[in-house]
C-alpha positions as a printed Julia matrix, in Angstrom:
420×3 Matrix{Float64}:
   9.62   -33.48   78.65
  10.2    -30.47   80.88
   8.15   -28.28   78.53
   4.92   -30.05   79.42
   2.71   -28.66   82.16
   1.44   -30.85   84.99
  -2.1    -30.45   83.59
  -1.02   -31.93   80.26
   0.67   -34.8    82.08
  -2.47   -35.4    84.16
  -4.66   -35.59   81.06
  -2.31   -38.15   79.51
  -1.79   -40.35   82.58
  -4.86   -40.08   84.84
  -7.39   -42.02   82.68
  -5.17   -45.11   82.38
  -5.62   -46.74   85.84
  -9.36   -46.02   85.84
  -9.79   -47.54   82.38
  -8.01   -50.68   83.59
 -10.51   -50.94   86.44
 -13.34   -50.69   83.94
 -11.82   -53.41   81.75
 -11.49   -55.61   84.82
 -15.11   -55.04   85.87
 -16.61   -55.67   82.43
 -14.42   -58.72   81.88
 -15.55   -60.25   85.15
 -19.21   -59.72   84.24
 -18.61   -61.47   80.91
 -16.79   -64.33   82.62
 -19.55   -64.81   85.2
 -22.24   -64.77   82.52
 -20.55   -67.24   80.19
 -19.92   -69.76   82.98
 -23.62   -70.66   83.2
 -25.89   -72.12   80.54
 -28.89   -70.5    82.2
 -27.33   -67.03   82.24
 -26.26   -67.41   78.63
 -29.9    -67.93   77.64
 -31.37   -64.86   79.4
 -32.11   -61.53   77.73
 -30.9    -59.62   80.78
 -27.46   -61.18   80.59
 -27.35   -60.79   76.8
 -27.76   -57.04   77.27
 -25.01   -57.02   79.87
 -22.76   -59.05   77.58
 -23.12   -56.54   74.75
 -22.76   -53.64   77.15
 -19.62   -55.08   78.73
 -18.01   -56.0    75.41
 -18.33   -52.47   74.02
 -17.26   -51.0    77.35
 -14.04   -53.01   77.14
 -13.4    -51.55   73.69
 -14.11   -48.03   74.94
 -11.96   -48.47   78.05
  -9.1    -49.87   75.97
  -9.05   -46.78   73.74
  -9.06   -44.57   76.84
  -6.12   -46.54   78.24
  -4.35   -46.19   74.89
  -4.88   -42.45   75.32
  -2.29   -40.04   73.98
   0.04   -42.86   72.94
  -1.97   -43.17   69.71
  -1.72   -39.46   68.85
   0.92   -38.65   66.16
   4.27   -37.99   67.77
   4.72   -34.6    66.08
   1.56   -33.18   67.7
   2.52   -30.22   69.93
   1.59   -29.93   73.62
   0.48   -33.56   73.94
   2.32   -35.53   76.59
   3.29   -39.14   75.65
   2.22   -38.67   72.01
   4.1    -41.4    70.12
   1.82   -42.69   67.36
   1.08   -42.05   63.69
  -1.99   -41.04   61.75
  -2.74   -44.73   61.26
  -2.76   -45.41   65.01
  -4.83   -42.26   65.49
  -7.44   -43.47   63.0
  -7.53   -46.92   64.6
  -8.03   -45.49   68.07
 -10.73   -43.08   66.89
 -12.55   -45.89   65.08
 -12.61   -48.01   68.26
 -13.44   -44.98   70.39
 -16.53   -44.33   68.3
 -17.58   -47.98   68.65
 -17.91   -47.17   72.35
 -21.11   -45.32   71.43
 -22.88   -48.65   71.82
 -22.18   -48.69   75.59
 -24.49   -45.78   76.55
 -27.15   -47.1    74.18
 -27.04   -50.47   75.93
 -27.48   -48.63   79.23
 -30.66   -47.03   77.93
 -31.85   -50.45   76.75
 -31.13   -51.88   80.19
 -33.35   -49.17   81.68
 -36.03   -50.01   79.1
 -35.71   -53.68   80.05
 -36.38   -52.89   83.71
 -39.25   -50.62   82.68
 -40.95   -53.41   80.74
 -40.49   -55.81   83.66
 -41.76   -53.52   86.43
 -44.41   -51.44   84.69
 -45.83   -53.83   82.1
 -44.95   -57.15   83.74
 -43.16   -58.59   80.71
 -41.7    -62.07   80.96
 -38.69   -63.7    79.37
 -40.56   -65.08   76.36
 -41.93   -61.62   75.5
 -38.5    -60.01   75.82
 -36.93   -62.58   73.49
 -39.25   -61.41   70.7
 -37.58   -57.99   70.64
 -34.07   -59.05   71.66
 -32.63   -58.82   68.16
 -33.49   -55.1    68.1
 -31.71   -54.58   71.41
 -28.45   -55.59   69.71
 -29.0    -54.24   66.19
 -29.66   -50.66   67.34
 -26.46   -50.02   69.34
 -24.21   -52.04   67.05
 -25.65   -50.47   63.91
 -25.23   -46.89   65.14
 -21.74   -47.53   66.52
 -20.32   -49.25   63.46
 -21.93   -46.91   60.9
 -20.67   -43.76   62.65
 -17.15   -45.23   62.94
 -17.1    -46.08   59.24
 -18.3    -42.58   58.34
 -15.42   -41.1    60.33
 -12.86   -43.19   58.44
 -14.4    -42.58   55.0
 -14.62   -38.8    55.5
 -11.15   -38.58   57.08
 -12.64   -36.87   60.12
 -10.41   -38.29   62.86
  -7.57   -36.38   64.5
  -6.12   -35.35   67.87
  -8.8    -34.52   70.46
  -6.78   -33.62   73.62
  -7.35   -36.88   75.54
  -7.17   -39.24   72.56
  -7.95   -39.37   68.85
 -11.54   -38.81   67.84
 -13.52   -36.52   65.53
 -11.45   -33.4    64.88
 -12.6    -30.14   66.53
 -13.81   -28.74   63.21
 -16.23   -31.69   62.91
 -18.53   -30.5    65.69
 -21.57   -31.67   63.72
 -20.21   -35.24   63.77
 -19.37   -34.99   67.46
 -22.89   -33.93   68.3
 -24.84   -35.99   65.76
 -22.88   -39.24   66.05
 -22.05   -39.22   69.75
 -23.07   -36.63   72.3
 -26.51   -36.03   70.84
 -27.2    -39.76   71.14
 -25.67   -39.96   74.63
 -27.79   -37.06   75.87
 -30.93   -38.63   74.42
 -30.05   -41.84   76.27
 -29.61   -39.89   79.52
 -33.01   -38.23   79.12
 -34.65   -41.57   78.27
 -33.06   -43.25   81.28
 -34.23   -40.49   83.63
 -37.77   -40.68   82.23
 -37.96   -44.47   82.55
 -36.6    -44.36   86.11
 -39.26   -41.81   87.04
 -41.99   -44.06   85.61
 -40.59   -47.1    87.43
 -40.54   -45.16   90.71
 -44.12   -44.03   90.11
 -45.25   -47.6    89.43
 -43.66   -48.94   92.62
 -45.11   -46.05   94.62
 -48.61   -46.79   93.32
 -48.19   -50.47   94.16
 -47.21   -49.62   97.73
 -50.2    -47.35   98.14
 -52.5    -50.02   96.77
 -51.15   -52.57   99.24
 -51.6    -50.17  102.14
 -55.13   -49.37  101.01
 -56.2    -53.02  101.14
 -54.13   -53.9   104.18
 -56.23   -55.77  106.78
 -57.24   -53.58  109.71
 -58.98   -56.2   111.87
 -58.21   -59.71  113.06
 -61.38   -61.13  111.5
 -60.06   -61.17  107.94
 -60.41   -64.44  106.09
 -57.49   -66.67  105.28
 -58.02   -65.98  101.59
 -57.85   -62.24  102.18
 -54.62   -62.52  104.14
 -53.14   -64.71  101.42
 -54.02   -62.16   98.75
 -52.5    -59.41  100.83
 -49.29   -61.38  101.29
 -49.02   -61.93   97.54
 -49.45   -58.21   96.92
 -46.77   -57.37   99.46
 -44.42   -59.93   97.9
 -44.92   -58.44   94.45
 -44.21   -54.93   95.74
 -41.06   -56.18   97.45
 -39.81   -57.81   94.24
 -40.62   -54.68   92.23
 -38.66   -52.55   94.68
 -35.64   -54.83   94.38
 -35.73   -54.64   90.61
 -36.25   -50.86   90.68
 -33.26   -50.44   93.0
 -30.99   -52.27   90.54
 -32.33   -50.17   87.67
 -31.74   -46.89   89.52
 -28.18   -47.88   90.4
 -27.29   -48.78   86.8
 -28.84   -45.55   85.56
 -27.28   -43.38   88.25
 -23.79   -44.65   87.48
 -24.42   -44.09   83.79
 -25.36   -40.45   84.4
 -22.34   -39.95   86.68
 -20.02   -41.45   84.07
 -21.11   -39.05   81.35
 -21.89   -35.98   83.47
 -18.46   -34.32   83.31
 -17.8    -35.38   79.73
 -21.07   -33.71   78.71
 -20.26   -30.67   80.81
 -16.9    -30.25   79.07
 -18.38   -30.62   75.59
 -21.24   -28.21   76.26
 -18.78   -25.65   77.63
 -16.67   -25.98   74.48
 -19.71   -25.63   72.22
 -21.02   -22.55   74.03
 -17.76   -20.68   74.71
 -15.56   -21.95   71.9
 -12.69   -22.71   74.3
 -11.56   -25.68   76.35
 -13.4    -26.39   79.58
 -11.75   -25.48   82.92
  -9.13   -27.99   83.96
 -11.1    -29.17   87.0
 -13.9    -30.34   84.66
 -11.43   -32.08   82.38
  -9.79   -33.73   85.4
 -13.14   -35.09   86.6
 -13.88   -36.13   83.01
 -10.64   -38.15   82.91
 -11.57   -39.91   86.18
 -15.23   -40.8    85.7
 -15.46   -41.39   81.93
 -13.5    -44.69   82.07
 -15.28   -46.11   85.14
 -18.59   -47.38   83.73
 -17.57   -51.05   83.68
 -16.13   -50.85   87.19
 -19.38   -49.38   88.52
 -21.4    -52.03   86.68
 -19.45   -54.84   88.33
 -20.39   -53.65   91.81
 -24.05   -53.24   90.87
 -24.13   -56.63   89.16
 -22.8    -58.42   92.24
 -24.78   -56.3    94.71
 -27.49   -58.98   95.29
 -24.88   -61.46   96.52
 -23.5    -58.87   98.9
 -26.96   -58.12  100.27
 -27.67   -61.81  100.75
 -24.44   -62.18  102.69
 -25.44   -59.28  104.94
 -28.8    -60.94  105.54
 -27.15   -64.2   106.58
 -24.46   -62.46  108.67
 -25.93   -59.44  110.51
 -22.65   -58.86  112.38
 -20.49   -58.92  109.26
 -17.68   -56.53  108.4
 -16.64   -55.71  104.87
 -13.17   -57.18  105.49
 -14.72   -60.4   106.71
 -17.02   -60.46  103.68
 -14.13   -60.11  101.23
 -12.11   -62.81  102.98
 -14.94   -65.3   103.34
 -17.02   -64.86  100.2
 -15.12   -67.74   98.65
 -16.74   -70.03  101.23
 -20.26   -68.84  100.51
 -20.92   -71.59   97.99
 -19.9    -74.33  100.4
 -22.22   -72.92  103.05
 -25.07   -72.91  100.57
 -24.45   -76.6    99.96
 -24.87   -77.28  103.66
 -28.4    -76.02  103.8
 -31.4    -75.85  101.53
 -32.7    -72.31  101.31
 -36.35   -71.36  101.11
 -38.04   -70.96   97.76
 -38.39   -67.22   98.34
 -34.66   -66.79   99.04
 -33.73   -68.68   95.88
 -36.33   -66.77   93.91
 -34.82   -63.52   95.19
 -31.49   -64.51   93.66
 -33.16   -65.31   90.37
 -35.0    -61.99   90.39
 -31.84   -60.01   91.03
 -30.02   -61.66   88.15
 -32.93   -62.17   85.82
 -35.61   -59.63   86.74
 -38.04   -61.15   84.25
 -38.37   -64.05   86.71
 -40.22   -61.76   89.12
 -43.46   -62.06   87.18
 -43.17   -65.83   86.97
 -42.41   -65.92   90.68
 -45.53   -63.95   91.49
 -47.71   -66.43   89.62
 -45.94   -69.43   91.11
 -46.43   -68.04   94.63
 -50.17   -68.04   94.03
 -49.97   -71.66   92.95
 -48.07   -72.54   96.12
 -50.96   -71.23   98.2
 -53.29   -73.77   96.61
 -51.26   -76.68   98.13
 -51.47   -78.72   94.96
 -50.63   -82.35   95.86
 -47.46   -83.85   94.47
 -46.35   -87.45   94.7
 -43.24   -88.73   96.46
 -41.93   -92.1    95.41
 -38.81   -93.77   96.78
 -37.71   -90.52   98.4
 -37.7    -88.55   95.1
 -39.79   -85.45   94.64
 -42.02   -84.96   91.59
 -43.13   -81.35   91.56
 -42.14   -77.8    90.73
 -41.16   -76.69   94.23
 -37.61   -78.09   94.2
 -36.18   -75.81   96.85
 -38.2    -76.57  100.02
 -36.85   -79.21  102.35
 -40.34   -79.64  103.82
 -43.64   -79.14  102.08
 -47.29   -79.98  102.52
 -48.18   -82.63   99.97
 -50.14   -85.81   99.34
 -48.18   -88.99   99.96
 -49.14   -91.83   97.66
 -49.23   -95.28   99.26
 -46.56   -97.47   97.75
 -45.16  -100.9    98.52
 -41.5   -100.99   99.54
 -39.69  -103.54   97.35
 -37.14  -104.32  100.1
 -39.4   -104.83  103.14
 -42.7   -105.6   101.45
 -44.43  -103.03  103.67
 -46.99  -100.56  102.39
 -46.39   -97.02  103.64
 -49.08   -94.46  104.47
 -52.12   -96.47  103.35
 -54.6    -93.72  104.31
 -53.07   -91.29  101.82
 -53.56   -88.41  104.26
 -52.09   -84.92  103.71
 -49.11   -84.36  105.95
 -45.81   -82.56  106.22
 -43.1    -84.77  104.77
 -39.39   -84.54  105.46
 -37.27   -85.74  102.57
 -35.24   -88.91  102.94
 -31.45   -88.61  103.13
 -31.03   -89.59   99.5
 -33.45   -86.86   98.49
 -31.55   -84.32  100.6
 -28.32   -85.2    98.85
 -30.01   -84.78   95.49
 -31.44   -81.46   96.63
 -28.07   -80.23   97.81
 -26.6    -81.03   94.41
 -29.26   -78.82   92.87
 -28.45   -76.05   95.33
 -24.78   -76.39   94.51
 -25.6    -75.98   90.84
 -27.85   -73.02   91.57
 -25.09   -71.41   93.61
 -23.32   -70.69   90.35
 -26.28   -68.51   89.45
 -25.67   -66.35   92.53
 -23.25   -63.48   91.92
């Protein structure tokens, strides 16, 4: 043990706690997704499920680390495995290729939502490809490594042996770098789209107080759409930025080895061992970011300690009040961005004040989240008192009866499960 340098010990030990954090983050995303029937049916969450599942596999192999390397390998701290364990680890390690591909697909998903305005039904038509591509590449490259006996010790863990540089580049880093370039390109196009939307809104912004009601309504809808697009774009940039950070130092180390033929400086390898296992941990924070922002909006004087201690009571507070349709729609957008386009169309329908009927305190209409709403009340005879209510059928603002409020709060309680 005393013959090992502290750098060799760092390489063997440092990735383990960070990989456990990644496993925790990805597992929690999977748990949160599977708890809801609605989330289980959405393309966005399907992508995250695949992403998180492969990230758990990748993080597990990183945690396994040098333990899987054959015990007779020199200068490898904690090496205690056999060639069989080395092959098993390398096989699973290569399956982790699917994780960066899923990240690129997540960026493509956001691109289709923001730039082309795709909706859930359109995304479901191509969903099978979003899972076949990463799984097919990951499994085929892992099988090739086993069949060609290409796996061996690779400093941090078992992977393609150093003399198989063509496999390393063609089956892993070449694909990862293509994903990074694709993500950067799509993020630039999303930013450009949002920027053009903002400029368009400013161009048609009313400059006088004599604008018609219809013009102001149109302007409000444009501003709402820009706001939703910016929220979606922010989530996309965060996912993509963490992806680039995760693979930055790993790519740096591999490029240095390819160019100079020697190992990268230790500081690069140390940063590699820290950031490479953290993708799932980063994803967890981004995934639950909308809930955090909503809490800040409701509690301007919050502290992070107070937020952590009281977030368990957030659901009960939601049951005590019925939020606005825009607030609930914001949650849906953050967790299923494809809903943004449906929301934009529904907001236009809301402006038309389409009458809906209320009978016996129950609401028959699509706007199930407003406690008050302008609607047409249909005259109806009360079976208990024999009185006829609202015979003139005038349009008025109606407050729901207590029974309706209880029913509404049950719906809000159910929808609270959709909020991260």
